[in-house]
Amino acid sequence: MKKNLSINSLTREELSEYIFDLGEKKYRAKQLWKWLYVNGVKSFDEMSDIGVKLRNKLNSDYLFNRLSIDKHQVSKDGTQKWLFELKDKRKVETVFIPEKDRGTLCISSQVGCTLSCSFCHTGTMPLVRNLSTDEIIGQILSAKDSLLDWDNKNRKITNLVFMGMGEPLYNYTEVTRAIKILLDNEGLCYSRRKITLSTSGVVPMIQKLKYELDVSLAISLHAVTDKVRNELVPINKKWPIKELLSVLEVYPGVNNSRRITFEYVMLEGVNDSISDAKKLVKLLKPLHAKVNLIPFNPWPGSIYKCSSDKTIKDFADEVCYNGGITATVRYARGQDILAACGQLKSNSVRLNKEKVLNINAA
Ligand code: SAH
Ligand code: SF4
């Protein structure tokens, strides 16, 4: 009946409803949820305290699938990248960044991205589609399998960031369903603080996100004037800086100590002057903000250059010491496997494109 739907596309309420409709006891849903998200089993048949009859029914109603790994690379700095092949053969990338005190999994929300920010590789992918809830959850489950990360007392993936391929707020429904699964305290149990959603600034959806889920927020600001931001982040033409910042003034709420992260890619001669840094401070002062400076990560064919180390340091000092806003530099990880911010774009798509070009030339 629902056989082409994966069990991982259900929220806990939906799973409970399904179990209830089957006339099963309520606690069965709880048991099932625990097998899926605490024990991390890979088939219904491993669920030893679920009777054969129910397991058979589950097997006939739902798929139990992990994403298929097309490629798995490990960088010399320990960063890992998976290229997953989806059912329609499209591919997405997921990155794990281990640090001393935490491990961050960078998740994709779309295949490609429609927004075409001029410095981002993902935005150049010709094929774009939204990922479904189970494809988003599947990235976390497959990474946990691969990292042997099912010991919940000693987690390797401690933080989740929607900073992979795609604009998560352009896939609001599926992304928020996936976040509900991640937050569930009887399952994967990630706290709101440990989940960060990064957006290029889809203003109406930011408001909605706050009221519905209240996860941590990162904003890809990257420029302090509309003129420059229109060039770098074209969605700015729709929702300019002033509108974006005004919706953020109400985001964290007075009782909330969490700060909003502002991402700022350092592009030589474009947005990296001291006067830009001063303007940035002025813009962010009314907000509960911190700044993440991202040295530009080049990709084949990109038109920008990364600011020099000295420029980045001077910019950070201006924001931090003179401006009083915390600024950290996010050094690239996994560059040898093209796993850094903005470098994600599956090779398969490049090959396909070349193939199309060749066919056209023939
Ligand atoms: N679409 C969302 C989330 C994915 S991009 C967004 O734009 O926020 C994650 C972060 O990487 C964003 O801040 C993005 O602007 C940044 N980024 C993209 N390309 C980059 C590049 N080449 N170098 C450094 N950062 C980049
Ligand atoms: Fe899309 Fe984000 Fe890349 Fe812009 S920076 S093209 S919004 S993934």
CSV table of C-alpha atoms and ligand atoms in Angstrom, one decimal:
chain,number,residue,atom,x,y,z
A,1,MET,CA,0.0,0.0,0.0
A,2,LYS,CA,2.6,2.6,1.0
A,3,LYS,CA,5.4,0.3,-0.1
A,4,ASN,CA,7.4,3.0,-1.8
A,5,LEU,CA,7.6,5.2,1.3
A,6,SER,CA,10.5,4.8,3.6
A,7,ILE,CA,9.9,4.3,7.3
A,8,ASN,CA,12.2,7.2,7.9
A,9,SER,CA,9.8,9.6,6.3
A,10,LEU,CA,7.4,9.4,9.3
A,11,THR,CA,7.4,11.6,12.3
A,12,ARG,CA,6.8,9.9,15.6
A,13,GLU,CA,3.1,11.1,15.6
A,14,GLU,CA,2.6,9.6,12.2
A,15,LEU,CA,4.2,6.3,13.2
A,16,SER,CA,2.0,6.2,16.3
A,17,GLU,CA,-1.0,6.8,14.2
A,18,TYR,CA,-0.1,4.0,11.8
A,19,ILE,CA,0.5,1.6,14.7
A,20,PHE,CA,-2.9,2.7,16.3
A,21,ASP,CA,-4.7,2.1,13.0
A,22,LEU,CA,-3.3,-1.4,12.9
A,23,GLY,CA,-5.0,-2.0,16.3
A,24,GLU,CA,-1.6,-2.5,18.0
A,25,LYS,CA,-0.7,-1.4,21.5
A,26,LYS,CA,0.5,2.2,21.8
A,27,TYR,CA,3.9,1.2,23.2
A,28,ARG,CA,4.8,-0.7,20.0
A,29,ALA,CA,5.4,2.7,18.3
A,30,LYS,CA,7.8,3.6,21.1
A,31,GLN,CA,9.6,0.3,20.7
A,32,LEU,CA,9.8,0.7,16.9
A,33,TRP,CA,11.1,4.3,17.2
A,34,LYS,CA,13.8,3.2,19.6
A,35,TRP,CA,15.0,0.5,17.2
A,36,LEU,CA,15.1,3.0,14.4
A,37,TYR,CA,16.8,5.9,16.1
A,38,VAL,CA,18.5,4.7,19.3
A,39,ASN,CA,19.7,1.3,18.2
A,40,GLY,CA,20.1,2.1,14.6
A,41,VAL,CA,19.0,-1.3,13.2
A,42,LYS,CA,19.1,-1.8,9.5
A,43,SER,CA,16.0,-4.0,9.0
A,44,PHE,CA,12.6,-4.7,10.6
A,45,ASP,CA,13.7,-8.2,11.2
A,46,GLU,CA,16.3,-7.1,13.7
A,47,MET,CA,13.6,-5.7,15.9
A,48,SER,CA,13.6,-8.7,18.3
A,49,ASP,CA,10.8,-7.6,20.6
A,50,ILE,CA,8.4,-6.8,17.8
A,51,GLY,CA,6.2,-9.9,16.8
A,52,VAL,CA,6.6,-11.5,13.4
A,53,LYS,CA,3.1,-10.5,12.4
A,54,LEU,CA,3.8,-6.8,12.8
A,55,ARG,CA,7.3,-7.1,11.3
A,56,ASN,CA,5.8,-8.7,8.2
A,57,LYS,CA,3.2,-6.0,8.0
A,58,LEU,CA,5.9,-3.3,8.3
A,59,ASN,CA,7.9,-5.1,5.6
A,60,SER,CA,5.0,-5.0,3.3
A,61,ASP,CA,4.0,-1.4,4.0
A,62,TYR,CA,7.3,0.4,4.3
A,63,LEU,CA,10.8,0.5,2.8
A,64,PHE,CA,13.6,0.1,5.2
A,65,ASN,CA,16.5,1.6,3.3
A,66,ARG,CA,19.7,3.5,3.9
A,67,LEU,CA,21.1,5.8,1.3
A,68,SER,CA,23.4,4.2,-1.1
A,69,ILE,CA,27.0,5.3,-0.7
A,70,ASP,CA,28.5,6.1,-4.1
A,71,LYS,CA,31.8,7.4,-2.8
A,72,HIS,CA,33.3,7.9,0.7
A,73,GLN,CA,36.4,10.0,1.1
A,74,VAL,CA,38.5,10.8,4.1
A,75,SER,CA,40.7,13.9,4.2
A,76,LYS,CA,44.1,14.0,5.7
A,77,ASP,CA,42.7,16.3,8.4
A,78,GLY,CA,40.1,13.7,9.3
A,79,THR,CA,37.1,15.3,7.6
A,80,GLN,CA,34.9,12.8,5.8
A,81,LYS,CA,32.7,13.2,2.8
A,82,TRP,CA,30.0,10.9,1.5
A,83,LEU,CA,28.5,11.1,-1.9
A,84,PHE,CA,25.1,9.5,-1.7
A,85,GLU,CA,23.2,8.2,-4.7
A,86,LEU,CA,19.4,8.7,-4.4
A,87,LYS,CA,16.7,6.6,-5.9
A,88,ASP,CA,16.5,8.7,-9.0
A,89,LYS,CA,20.3,8.5,-9.4
A,90,ARG,CA,20.8,12.1,-8.4
A,91,LYS,CA,23.5,12.7,-5.9
A,92,VAL,CA,24.1,14.7,-2.7
A,93,GLU,CA,27.0,15.2,-0.4
A,94,THR,CA,27.3,15.1,3.4
A,95,VAL,CA,30.4,16.1,5.4
A,96,PHE,CA,31.6,15.1,8.8
A,97,ILE,CA,34.0,17.5,10.5
A,98,PRO,CA,35.7,16.1,13.7
A,99,GLU,CA,37.0,18.6,16.2
A,100,LYS,CA,38.6,18.2,19.7
A,101,ASP,CA,35.4,18.8,21.6
A,102,ARG,CA,32.7,18.0,19.0
A,103,GLY,CA,31.9,16.4,15.7
A,104,THR,CA,29.7,18.3,13.2
A,105,LEU,CA,27.7,16.7,10.4
A,106,CYS,CA,27.0,19.1,7.5
A,107,ILE,CA,23.7,18.0,5.8
A,108,SER,CA,22.3,18.8,2.4
A,109,SER,CA,18.7,19.9,2.0
A,110,GLN,CA,18.4,19.9,-1.8
A,111,VAL,CA,20.2,18.4,-4.8
A,112,GLY,CA,21.9,21.6,-6.1
A,113,CYS,CA,20.5,25.0,-5.3
A,114,THR,CA,18.3,27.4,-7.3
A,115,LEU,CA,19.9,30.5,-5.8
A,116,SER,CA,23.1,30.9,-7.7
A,117,CYS,CA,25.2,32.8,-5.2
A,118,SER,CA,28.1,33.9,-7.4
A,119,PHE,CA,30.8,32.5,-5.1
A,120,CYS,CA,29.2,29.1,-4.4
A,121,HIS,CA,29.8,25.9,-6.4
A,122,THR,CA,26.5,24.3,-5.4
A,123,GLY,CA,24.6,27.1,-7.1
A,124,THR,CA,26.1,26.1,-10.4
A,125,MET,CA,24.6,22.6,-10.5
A,126,PRO,CA,22.2,22.3,-13.4
A,127,LEU,CA,19.8,19.9,-11.7
A,128,VAL,CA,17.9,20.9,-8.6
A,129,ARG,CA,15.3,19.2,-6.5
A,130,ASN,CA,14.2,19.1,-2.9
A,131,LEU,CA,15.3,16.2,-0.7
A,132,SER,CA,12.5,14.3,1.0
A,133,THR,CA,12.4,13.8,4.8
A,134,ASP,CA,13.8,10.3,4.6
A,135,GLU,CA,16.7,11.5,2.3
A,136,ILE,CA,17.6,14.2,4.9
A,137,ILE,CA,17.3,11.7,7.8
A,138,GLY,CA,19.1,9.1,5.7
A,139,GLN,CA,22.2,11.2,5.5
A,140,ILE,CA,22.5,11.2,9.3
A,141,LEU,CA,21.7,7.5,9.7
A,142,SER,CA,24.2,6.5,7.0
A,143,ALA,CA,26.9,8.7,8.5
A,144,LYS,CA,26.2,7.2,11.9
A,145,ASP,CA,26.5,3.7,10.4
A,146,SER,CA,29.7,4.6,8.6
A,147,LEU,CA,31.3,6.3,11.7
A,148,LEU,CA,30.1,3.5,14.0
A,149,ASP,CA,28.2,6.2,16.0
A,150,TRP,CA,25.4,4.3,17.7
A,151,ASP,CA,26.7,4.6,21.2
A,152,ASN,CA,24.6,7.4,22.5
A,153,LYS,CA,26.7,8.1,25.6
A,154,ASN,CA,29.7,8.7,23.5
A,155,ARG,CA,28.5,10.4,20.3
A,156,LYS,CA,30.7,11.2,17.4
A,157,ILE,CA,28.1,13.4,15.7
A,158,THR,CA,27.3,16.0,18.3
A,159,ASN,CA,26.2,18.8,16.1
A,160,LEU,CA,24.1,19.0,12.9
A,161,VAL,CA,24.3,21.9,10.5
A,162,PHE,CA,22.2,22.5,7.4
A,163,MET,CA,25.1,24.0,5.5
A,164,GLY,CA,25.5,21.4,2.8
A,165,MET,CA,24.0,21.6,-0.6
A,166,GLY,CA,20.8,23.6,-1.0
A,167,GLU,CA,18.8,26.4,0.6
A,168,PRO,CA,16.9,24.7,3.5
A,169,LEU,CA,14.2,27.3,3.7
A,170,TYR,CA,13.3,26.6,0.1
A,171,ASN,CA,12.5,23.1,1.2
A,172,TYR,CA,10.7,24.1,4.4
A,173,THR,CA,8.2,21.3,4.8
A,174,GLU,CA,10.7,18.4,4.4
A,175,VAL,CA,13.5,20.1,6.4
A,176,THR,CA,11.2,20.9,9.3
A,177,ARG,CA,9.8,17.4,9.4
A,178,ALA,CA,13.3,16.0,9.5
A,179,ILE,CA,14.2,18.4,12.3
A,180,LYS,CA,11.3,17.2,14.3
A,181,ILE,CA,12.6,13.6,14.0
A,182,LEU,CA,16.1,14.8,15.0
A,183,LEU,CA,14.8,16.7,18.1
A,184,ASP,CA,12.6,13.8,19.3
A,185,ASN,CA,13.8,13.0,22.8
A,186,GLU,CA,13.1,9.3,22.6
A,187,GLY,CA,15.0,9.0,19.4
A,188,LEU,CA,18.0,10.8,18.0
A,189,CYS,CA,17.6,13.5,20.7
A,190,TYR,CA,19.5,16.4,19.3
A,191,SER,CA,18.8,19.6,21.2
A,192,ARG,CA,17.8,22.9,19.5
A,193,ARG,CA,21.1,24.3,20.3
A,194,LYS,CA,22.9,21.5,18.5
A,195,ILE,CA,21.0,22.0,15.2
A,196,THR,CA,21.9,25.0,13.1
A,197,LEU,CA,20.1,26.0,10.0
A,198,SER,CA,22.0,28.2,7.6
A,199,THR,CA,20.0,30.4,5.2
A,200,SER,CA,20.8,32.9,2.5
A,201,GLY,CA,17.9,34.9,3.9
A,202,VAL,CA,14.4,33.6,3.0
A,203,VAL,CA,12.7,36.2,5.2
A,204,PRO,CA,9.1,34.9,5.6
A,205,MET,CA,10.3,31.4,6.4
A,206,ILE,CA,12.8,32.6,9.1
A,207,GLN,CA,9.8,33.9,11.1
A,208,LYS,CA,7.9,30.7,10.7
A,209,LEU,CA,11.0,28.6,11.7
A,210,LYS,CA,11.3,30.6,14.9
A,211,TYR,CA,7.8,29.9,16.0
A,212,GLU,CA,7.6,26.3,14.9
A,213,LEU,CA,11.0,24.9,15.8
A,214,ASP,CA,13.4,27.5,17.2
A,215,VAL,CA,16.6,25.8,16.2
A,216,SER,CA,19.9,27.8,16.0
A,217,LEU,CA,20.2,30.1,13.1
A,218,ALA,CA,23.0,31.1,10.8
A,219,ILE,CA,22.6,33.8,8.2
A,220,SER,CA,24.7,34.0,5.1
A,221,LEU,CA,25.2,37.8,5.1
A,222,HIS,CA,28.5,38.2,3.2
A,223,ALA,CA,28.1,41.9,2.4
A,224,VAL,CA,27.1,45.1,4.2
A,225,THR,CA,25.5,47.0,1.3
A,226,ASP,CA,22.6,45.9,-1.0
A,227,LYS,CA,24.7,46.7,-4.0
A,228,VAL,CA,27.4,44.2,-3.1
A,229,ARG,CA,25.0,41.6,-1.6
A,230,ASN,CA,22.8,41.7,-4.7
A,231,GLU,CA,25.9,40.5,-6.7
A,232,LEU,CA,26.9,37.9,-4.2
A,233,VAL,CA,23.6,36.6,-2.9
A,234,PRO,CA,21.0,37.4,-5.5
A,235,ILE,CA,18.1,36.6,-3.2
A,236,ASN,CA,19.0,40.0,-1.6
A,237,LYS,CA,17.1,41.6,-4.5
A,238,LYS,CA,13.9,40.1,-3.1
A,239,TRP,CA,14.7,40.5,0.6
A,240,PRO,CA,17.3,43.2,1.1
A,241,ILE,CA,19.6,43.6,4.1
A,242,LYS,CA,17.3,45.9,6.1
A,243,GLU,CA,14.3,43.6,5.8
A,244,LEU,CA,16.4,40.6,6.7
A,245,LEU,CA,17.9,42.2,9.8
A,246,SER,CA,14.6,43.5,11.0
A,247,VAL,CA,13.0,40.0,11.0
A,248,LEU,CA,16.1,38.8,12.9
A,249,GLU,CA,15.6,41.4,15.7
A,250,VAL,CA,12.7,39.2,16.9
A,251,TYR,CA,14.3,35.8,16.2
A,252,PRO,CA,16.0,34.6,19.4
A,253,GLY,CA,13.5,36.1,21.8
A,254,VAL,CA,14.3,37.9,25.0
A,255,ASN,CA,14.5,34.8,27.2
A,256,ASN,CA,16.9,33.1,24.8
A,257,SER,CA,20.6,33.4,25.3
A,258,ARG,CA,21.5,31.9,21.9
A,259,ARG,CA,23.1,34.2,19.4
A,260,ILE,CA,22.5,34.3,15.7
A,261,THR,CA,25.6,33.5,13.6
A,262,PHE,CA,26.3,35.7,10.6
A,263,GLU,CA,28.4,34.0,8.0
A,264,TYR,CA,30.7,36.3,6.0
A,265,VAL,CA,32.8,34.9,3.2
A,266,MET,CA,36.1,36.8,2.7
A,267,LEU,CA,36.5,37.8,-0.9
A,268,GLU,CA,39.5,39.8,-1.9
A,269,GLY,CA,38.7,43.4,-2.8
A,270,VAL,CA,34.9,42.7,-2.7
A,271,ASN,CA,33.8,42.9,0.9
A,272,ASP,CA,36.9,42.7,3.0
A,273,SER,CA,37.9,46.3,3.8
A,274,ILE,CA,38.1,47.9,7.3
A,275,SER,CA,35.2,50.1,6.4
A,276,ASP,CA,33.1,47.0,5.5
A,277,ALA,CA,34.0,45.6,9.0
A,278,LYS,CA,32.9,48.9,10.6
A,279,LYS,CA,29.6,48.8,8.7
A,280,LEU,CA,29.1,45.2,9.7
A,281,VAL,CA,29.4,46.1,13.4
A,282,LYS,CA,26.9,48.9,12.9
A,283,LEU,CA,24.4,46.6,11.2
A,284,LEU,CA,24.8,43.8,13.8
A,285,LYS,CA,25.0,45.9,17.0
A,286,PRO,CA,21.2,45.9,17.6
A,287,LEU,CA,21.1,42.1,17.3
A,288,HIS,CA,22.4,39.3,19.5
A,289,ALA,CA,25.0,38.3,17.0
A,290,LYS,CA,28.3,36.6,16.4
A,291,VAL,CA,30.3,36.6,13.2
A,292,ASN,CA,31.8,33.6,11.4
A,293,LEU,CA,34.4,34.7,8.8
A,294,ILE,CA,34.8,32.1,6.1
A,295,PRO,CA,37.9,32.3,4.0
A,296,PHE,CA,36.6,31.9,0.4
A,297,ASN,CA,37.1,28.3,-0.8
A,298,PRO,CA,37.9,28.3,-4.5
A,299,TRP,CA,36.5,25.8,-6.9
A,300,PRO,CA,37.2,25.1,-10.6
A,301,GLY,CA,36.0,28.1,-12.6
A,302,SER,CA,35.3,30.4,-9.6
A,303,ILE,CA,35.9,34.2,-10.3
A,304,TYR,CA,36.9,35.3,-6.8
A,305,LYS,CA,40.0,35.2,-4.7
A,306,CYS,CA,40.2,34.7,-1.0
A,307,SER,CA,41.3,37.6,1.1
A,308,SER,CA,44.9,37.4,2.5
A,309,ASP,CA,45.4,36.1,6.0
A,310,LYS,CA,46.4,39.6,7.2
A,311,THR,CA,43.2,41.1,5.7
A,312,ILE,CA,41.1,38.5,7.4
A,313,LYS,CA,42.9,39.0,10.7
A,314,ASP,CA,42.5,42.8,10.5
A,315,PHE,CA,38.8,42.4,9.6
A,316,ALA,CA,38.3,40.0,12.5
A,317,ASP,CA,40.1,42.4,15.0
A,318,GLU,CA,38.0,45.3,13.8
A,319,VAL,CA,34.7,43.4,14.4
A,320,CYS,CA,35.9,41.8,17.6
A,321,TYR,CA,38.1,44.3,19.5
A,322,ASN,CA,36.9,47.6,18.2
A,323,GLY,CA,33.3,46.5,17.5
A,324,GLY,CA,32.7,44.2,20.5
A,325,ILE,CA,31.1,41.4,18.5
A,326,THR,CA,32.6,37.9,18.7
A,327,ALA,CA,34.2,37.0,15.4
A,328,THR,CA,35.8,33.7,14.6
A,329,VAL,CA,37.5,32.6,11.4
A,330,ARG,CA,36.2,29.3,10.1
A,331,TYR,CA,39.3,27.7,8.5
A,332,ALA,CA,38.5,25.3,5.7
A,333,ARG,CA,38.5,21.6,6.5
A,334,GLY,CA,38.8,18.7,4.1
A,335,GLN,CA,40.0,20.9,1.2
A,336,ASP,CA,41.9,18.0,-0.4
A,337,ILE,CA,38.6,16.2,-0.9
A,338,LEU,CA,36.6,19.4,-1.8
A,339,ALA,CA,34.6,19.2,1.3
A,340,ALA,CA,34.8,22.8,2.5
A,341,CYS,CA,31.9,25.3,2.6
A,342,GLY,CA,30.6,26.0,-0.9
A,343,GLN,CA,32.6,23.4,-2.6
A,344,LEU,CA,30.0,20.7,-2.6
A,345,LYS,CA,28.9,19.7,-6.0
A,346,SER,CA,28.8,16.1,-7.0
A,347,ASN,CA,31.3,15.0,-9.6
A,348,SER,CA,28.6,13.0,-11.3
A,349,VAL,CA,26.7,16.1,-12.3
A,350,ARG,CA,29.9,17.6,-13.7
A,351,LEU,CA,30.4,14.5,-15.8
A,352,ASN,CA,26.8,14.5,-16.9
A,353,LYS,CA,27.1,18.1,-18.0
A,354,GLU,CA,30.3,17.3,-19.9
A,355,LYS,CA,28.5,14.4,-21.5
A,356,VAL,CA,25.6,16.7,-22.6
A,357,LEU,CA,28.1,19.2,-24.0
A,358,ASN,CA,29.8,16.5,-25.9
A,359,ILE,CA,26.6,15.2,-27.3
A,360,ASN,CA,25.7,18.8,-28.4
A,361,ALA,CA,29.0,19.2,-30.1
A,362,ALA,CA,28.7,15.9,-32.0
B,1,SAH,N1,22.1,27.7,1.3
B,1,SAH,C1,22.5,27.9,2.7
B,1,SAH,C2,23.2,26.8,3.3
B,1,SAH,C3,24.3,26.2,2.5
B,1,SAH,S1,25.8,27.1,2.1
B,1,SAH,C4,23.2,29.3,2.8
B,1,SAH,O1,23.6,29.8,1.8
B,1,SAH,O2,23.3,29.7,3.9
B,1,SAH,C5,26.7,27.1,3.7
B,1,SAH,C6,27.6,28.3,3.8
B,1,SAH,O3,28.8,28.2,2.9
B,1,SAH,C7,26.9,29.6,3.5
B,1,SAH,O4,27.3,30.6,4.4
B,1,SAH,C8,27.5,29.9,2.1
B,1,SAH,O5,27.4,31.3,1.8
B,1,SAH,C9,29.0,29.5,2.3
B,1,SAH,N2,29.7,29.3,1.0
B,1,SAH,C10,29.2,29.0,-0.2
B,1,SAH,N3,30.2,29.0,-1.1
B,1,SAH,C11,31.4,29.2,-0.4
B,1,SAH,C12,32.7,29.3,-0.8
B,1,SAH,N4,33.1,29.0,-2.1
B,1,SAH,N5,33.6,29.6,0.1
B,1,SAH,C13,33.3,29.8,1.4
B,1,SAH,N6,32.0,29.7,1.8
B,1,SAH,C14,31.0,29.4,0.9
B,2,SF4,FE1,22.5,28.0,-2.5
B,2,SF4,FE2,23.6,28.6,-0.2
B,2,SF4,FE3,25.2,28.1,-2.3
B,2,SF4,FE4,23.7,30.4,-2.2
B,2,SF4,S1,25.4,29.8,-0.8
B,2,SF4,S2,23.9,29.0,-4.0
B,2,SF4,S3,21.9,29.7,-1.1
B,2,SF4,S4,23.8,26.7,-1.3
